[in-house]
Amino acid sequence: MKVIPRAARVYIGCVLLGAGASALPALRPGAATPWATVALLAALYALCELPARCRLLGRAVGGSVPMGTGSFFPVLLAAALLLPPAAAALTALPGSLLARVDEPPAGPRRAWRAAATALATWAAAQTAAALSCARALGHGHDAPDFPYALLPAGAAALTFCLVLTALDGGIRATADGIPPRAAWHGLLARALAPHAVHGLAGLMMAVLWRSAYGPVSALFVLLPMYISCWVFAQYHRERAAHQATIRALVQAVDIKDRYTRGHSERVGHASVLIARELGMAEERLDVVRFAGILHDVGKLGVPTRVLRKDGPLTPEERRVIELHPEYGHEMVRGIGFLGEARAAILHHHERMDGSGYPYGLHGDEIPEFARVVAVADAFDAMTSTRSYSRARPVPTAVAELERCAGSQFDARMVAALVRALDRHGWQPAVTADETAPAAPAGGNVPTARDADAARRPGASGAPGASEGPGAPGTRPKERA
């Protein structure tokens, strides 16, 4: 189970205290809280979120349920328009606590989500009250004051969005160790459009709730919301299919080149660490991870006897291995969701000084993702113990990358990896049959097989660091 950092625990505690303080006035004697409306809206929100938590209910409604809290925010925004702020905060609690949690620890995640959602609902209700939303909505046979009613509804939805994204960015910064700039980067831009739609749906619910037709009529607003949830679920199913495609390709590579088992996944992880340090937008992180995971997929086009050859490679075999970036690009060029990852697969063996392959690009001619993957690929190759080479310590590998920065690697990418390692650390891994090779009798002198493996271009993507900048695409030799 993931350990929650101390900073994140303090942050969550403060948000919980804030949520408690926002809801407390509704519980005080004489508060005149409209408990019937609170109970109806809270129960409605909880029922909307329940199918995502309960597998049986999820199958009963066709298996297309929202993946977590957020799809039924219009219920909370209707509460913010209809209720006093403290009472509106209470409506968020049951549904948020019932929302599905896919990763441990479930308890703290649910508590955090409930507190953040309650605070956002309270803030939205405060904004609506300040703009006299209750009067604008009308009551019974009194018609709502359109278009003025759009103002408090829009302001409440905007406030809800701002508070929720601010809190979410804070938890990302404290729990995941993401730099503050990267933690909030892109969150608001992605949330504005959905929350604007939620605000309009919430206004529709509130108007119908206060109309002569009563609360039952407001339930009809949930039909289009369920349709949106269904579309959302289809998106996640498509995404799961993408992930399955990636896993199948990676497994095929691992089976063919048993010496680098697990390497692709770790390169994907290291690529994301670098990209986050560079402040890349969240939607690009998935693509750069795909680039790292699939960078060696072209090995499927290289004869197995060449990949597993123990003796020295002939010049012809060397040229065949150097074709694996082009093979990989041809294999994935029709997979649209990979986007920029396709260029990274093709160019991850290019060098900043122009001596790489397949096209000898140099400097900024090399796509950004390819420069990220090149550093991640080399770092993992140097820090992984395999059947033909021993792992280098992380500081040694970092020093080698820094030595080759500017000639073989983009110095900016190397610096980003160094910062990420300082922040998150790195767990070296054994990748050949999950066992480390026994040390040779001669101490640290590499075997003939090790030395030959170190000279194979493109076999693992490690830098020719020990060979010097003039040896593009080679593995670093073990130091004698």
PDB file of C-alpha atoms in Angstrom, residues 259-382:
ATOM      1  CA  TYR A 259      17.747 -10.161 -21.933  1.00  0.00           C
ATOM      2  CA  THR A 260      15.799  -6.897 -21.505  1.00  0.00           C
ATOM      3  CA  ARG A 261      12.654  -8.142 -19.766  1.00  0.00           C
ATOM      4  CA  GLY A 262      10.905  -5.292 -17.962  1.00  0.00           C
ATOM      5  CA  HIS A 263      13.136  -2.691 -19.598  1.00  0.00           C
ATOM      6  CA  SER A 264      10.355  -1.151 -21.659  1.00  0.00           C
ATOM      7  CA  GLU A 265       8.054  -0.514 -18.692  1.00  0.00           C
ATOM      8  CA  ARG A 266      10.842   1.148 -16.740  1.00  0.00           C
ATOM      9  CA  VAL A 267      11.814   3.338 -19.684  1.00  0.00           C
ATOM     10  CA  GLY A 268       8.162   4.425 -19.856  1.00  0.00           C
ATOM     11  CA  HIS A 269       8.226   5.279 -16.150  1.00  0.00           C
ATOM     12  CA  ALA A 270      11.498   7.199 -16.407  1.00  0.00           C
ATOM     13  CA  SER A 271      10.195   9.075 -19.443  1.00  0.00           C
ATOM     14  CA  VAL A 272       7.172  10.248 -17.439  1.00  0.00           C
ATOM     15  CA  LEU A 273       9.457  11.396 -14.599  1.00  0.00           C
ATOM     16  CA  ILE A 274      11.452  13.505 -17.059  1.00  0.00           C
ATOM     17  CA  ALA A 275       8.344  14.878 -18.759  1.00  0.00           C
ATOM     18  CA  ARG A 276       6.806  15.927 -15.451  1.00  0.00           C
ATOM     19  CA  GLU A 277       9.964  17.767 -14.461  1.00  0.00           C
ATOM     20  CA  LEU A 278       9.792  19.585 -17.792  1.00  0.00           C
ATOM     21  CA  GLY A 279       6.215  20.676 -16.970  1.00  0.00           C
ATOM     22  CA  MET A 280       4.576  18.851 -19.867  1.00  0.00           C
ATOM     23  CA  ALA A 281       0.781  18.922 -19.995  1.00  0.00           C
ATOM     24  CA  GLU A 282      -0.988  15.971 -18.384  1.00  0.00           C
ATOM     25  CA  GLU A 283      -2.394  14.680 -21.668  1.00  0.00           C
ATOM     26  CA  ARG A 284       1.152  14.397 -23.076  1.00  0.00           C
ATOM     27  CA  LEU A 285       2.354  12.274 -20.167  1.00  0.00           C
ATOM     28  CA  ASP A 286       0.433   9.226 -21.359  1.00  0.00           C
ATOM     29  CA  VAL A 287       1.857   9.638 -24.852  1.00  0.00           C
ATOM     30  CA  VAL A 288       5.438   9.935 -23.619  1.00  0.00           C
ATOM     31  CA  ARG A 289       4.890   6.841 -21.474  1.00  0.00           C
ATOM     32  CA  PHE A 290       3.693   4.980 -24.565  1.00  0.00           C
ATOM     33  CA  ALA A 291       6.806   6.196 -26.389  1.00  0.00           C
ATOM     34  CA  GLY A 292       9.059   4.835 -23.654  1.00  0.00           C
ATOM     35  CA  ILE A 293       7.238   1.525 -23.418  1.00  0.00           C
ATOM     36  CA  LEU A 294       7.231   0.940 -27.183  1.00  0.00           C
ATOM     37  CA  HIS A 295      10.620   2.387 -28.100  1.00  0.00           C
ATOM     38  CA  ASP A 296      12.070  -1.076 -28.837  1.00  0.00           C
ATOM     39  CA  VAL A 297       9.004  -2.611 -30.473  1.00  0.00           C
ATOM     40  CA  GLY A 298      10.963  -2.736 -33.737  1.00  0.00           C
ATOM     41  CA  LYS A 299      12.987  -5.612 -32.288  1.00  0.00           C
ATOM     42  CA  LEU A 300      10.088  -7.786 -33.404  1.00  0.00           C
ATOM     43  CA  GLY A 301      11.415  -7.281 -36.925  1.00  0.00           C
ATOM     44  CA  VAL A 302      14.988  -8.252 -36.020  1.00  0.00           C
ATOM     45  CA  PRO A 303      15.854 -11.956 -36.388  1.00  0.00           C
ATOM     46  CA  THR A 304      15.910 -13.678 -32.995  1.00  0.00           C
ATOM     47  CA  ARG A 305      19.280 -15.288 -33.748  1.00  0.00           C
ATOM     48  CA  VAL A 306      20.782 -11.792 -34.034  1.00  0.00           C
ATOM     49  CA  LEU A 307      19.227 -10.499 -30.805  1.00  0.00           C
ATOM     50  CA  ARG A 308      20.381 -13.557 -28.846  1.00  0.00           C
ATOM     51  CA  LYS A 309      23.725 -14.115 -30.542  1.00  0.00           C
ATOM     52  CA  ASP A 310      26.556 -14.779 -28.075  1.00  0.00           C
ATOM     53  CA  GLY A 311      29.496 -14.141 -30.370  1.00  0.00           C
ATOM     54  CA  PRO A 312      30.613 -10.954 -32.116  1.00  0.00           C
ATOM     55  CA  LEU A 313      28.168  -9.351 -34.508  1.00  0.00           C
ATOM     56  CA  THR A 314      29.071  -9.068 -38.158  1.00  0.00           C
ATOM     57  CA  PRO A 315      28.736  -5.658 -39.853  1.00  0.00           C
ATOM     58  CA  GLU A 316      25.620  -6.924 -41.607  1.00  0.00           C
ATOM     59  CA  GLU A 317      24.038  -8.020 -38.319  1.00  0.00           C
ATOM     60  CA  ARG A 318      24.924  -4.677 -36.810  1.00  0.00           C
ATOM     61  CA  ARG A 319      23.122  -2.884 -39.621  1.00  0.00           C
ATOM     62  CA  VAL A 320      20.079  -5.133 -39.152  1.00  0.00           C
ATOM     63  CA  ILE A 321      19.832  -4.207 -35.469  1.00  0.00           C
ATOM     64  CA  GLU A 322      20.181  -0.528 -36.334  1.00  0.00           C
ATOM     65  CA  LEU A 323      17.023  -0.860 -38.414  1.00  0.00           C
ATOM     66  CA  HIS A 324      14.830  -1.579 -35.354  1.00  0.00           C
ATOM     67  CA  PRO A 325      13.683   2.080 -34.919  1.00  0.00           C
ATOM     68  CA  GLU A 326      12.405   2.083 -38.510  1.00  0.00           C
ATOM     69  CA  TYR A 327      10.771  -1.313 -38.053  1.00  0.00           C
ATOM     70  CA  GLY A 328       9.080  -0.025 -34.918  1.00  0.00           C
ATOM     71  CA  HIS A 329       7.816   3.099 -36.623  1.00  0.00           C
ATOM     72  CA  GLU A 330       6.331   1.052 -39.450  1.00  0.00           C
ATOM     73  CA  MET A 331       4.592  -1.220 -36.944  1.00  0.00           C
ATOM     74  CA  VAL A 332       2.876   1.601 -35.050  1.00  0.00           C
ATOM     75  CA  ARG A 333       2.386   4.247 -37.744  1.00  0.00           C
ATOM     76  CA  GLY A 334      -1.287   3.316 -38.127  1.00  0.00           C
ATOM     77  CA  ILE A 335      -2.058   3.484 -34.377  1.00  0.00           C
ATOM     78  CA  GLY A 336      -3.557   6.964 -34.160  1.00  0.00           C
ATOM     79  CA  PHE A 337      -3.679   7.346 -30.384  1.00  0.00           C
ATOM     80  CA  LEU A 338       0.140   7.127 -30.128  1.00  0.00           C
ATOM     81  CA  GLY A 339       0.555  10.621 -31.622  1.00  0.00           C
ATOM     82  CA  GLU A 340       4.028  11.992 -30.889  1.00  0.00           C
ATOM     83  CA  ALA A 341       5.149   8.601 -29.589  1.00  0.00           C
ATOM     84  CA  ARG A 342       5.598   7.369 -33.151  1.00  0.00           C
ATOM     85  CA  ALA A 343       8.325   9.944 -33.857  1.00  0.00           C
ATOM     86  CA  ALA A 344      10.031   9.023 -30.577  1.00  0.00           C
ATOM     87  CA  ILE A 345      10.096   5.342 -31.570  1.00  0.00           C
ATOM     88  CA  LEU A 346      11.737   6.280 -34.886  1.00  0.00           C
ATOM     89  CA  HIS A 347      14.309   8.753 -33.540  1.00  0.00           C
ATOM     90  CA  HIS A 348      15.253   7.604 -30.020  1.00  0.00           C
ATOM     91  CA  HIS A 349      18.751   6.591 -31.218  1.00  0.00           C
ATOM     92  CA  GLU A 350      19.540   9.962 -32.776  1.00  0.00           C
ATOM     93  CA  ARG A 351      22.266  11.978 -31.059  1.00  0.00           C
ATOM     94  CA  MET A 352      22.529  15.683 -30.409  1.00  0.00           C
ATOM     95  CA  ASP A 353      25.798  15.860 -32.380  1.00  0.00           C
ATOM     96  CA  GLY A 354      24.182  14.261 -35.447  1.00  0.00           C
ATOM     97  CA  SER A 355      26.097  10.947 -35.305  1.00  0.00           C
ATOM     98  CA  GLY A 356      23.086   8.801 -34.363  1.00  0.00           C
ATOM     99  CA  TYR A 357      20.720   6.767 -36.478  1.00  0.00           C
ATOM    100  CA  PRO A 358      18.587   6.186 -38.509  1.00  0.00           C
ATOM    101  CA  TYR A 359      18.733   9.681 -40.110  1.00  0.00           C
ATOM    102  CA  GLY A 360      21.585  11.474 -38.364  1.00  0.00           C
ATOM    103  CA  LEU A 361      19.414  14.275 -36.997  1.00  0.00           C
ATOM    104  CA  HIS A 362      21.071  16.674 -34.578  1.00  0.00           C
ATOM    105  CA  GLY A 363      20.008  19.177 -31.929  1.00  0.00           C
ATOM    106  CA  ASP A 364      16.444  20.418 -32.032  1.00  0.00           C
ATOM    107  CA  GLU A 365      15.817  18.484 -35.242  1.00  0.00           C
ATOM    108  CA  ILE A 366      15.290  15.465 -32.990  1.00  0.00           C
ATOM    109  CA  PRO A 367      11.669  15.345 -31.725  1.00  0.00           C
ATOM    110  CA  GLU A 368      11.276  16.285 -28.062  1.00  0.00           C
ATOM    111  CA  PHE A 369       9.811  12.918 -27.055  1.00  0.00           C
ATOM    112  CA  ALA A 370      12.716  11.115 -28.741  1.00  0.00           C
ATOM    113  CA  ARG A 371      15.186  13.142 -26.671  1.00  0.00           C
ATOM    114  CA  VAL A 372      13.259  12.243 -23.509  1.00  0.00           C
ATOM    115  CA  VAL A 373      13.160   8.532 -24.323  1.00  0.00           C
ATOM    116  CA  ALA A 374      16.850   8.464 -25.286  1.00  0.00           C
ATOM    117  CA  VAL A 375      17.862   9.586 -21.791  1.00  0.00           C
ATOM    118  CA  ALA A 376      15.374   7.289 -20.033  1.00  0.00           C
ATOM    119  CA  ASP A 377      16.433   4.338 -22.196  1.00  0.00           C
ATOM    120  CA  ALA A 378      20.132   4.855 -21.542  1.00  0.00           C
ATOM    121  CA  PHE A 379      19.653   5.364 -17.815  1.00  0.00           C
ATOM    122  CA  ASP A 380      17.669   2.150 -17.338  1.00  0.00           C
ATOM    123  CA  ALA A 381      20.091   0.157 -19.483  1.00  0.00           C
ATOM    124  CA  MET A 382      22.999   1.277 -17.318  1.00  0.00           C
TER     125      MET A 382
END
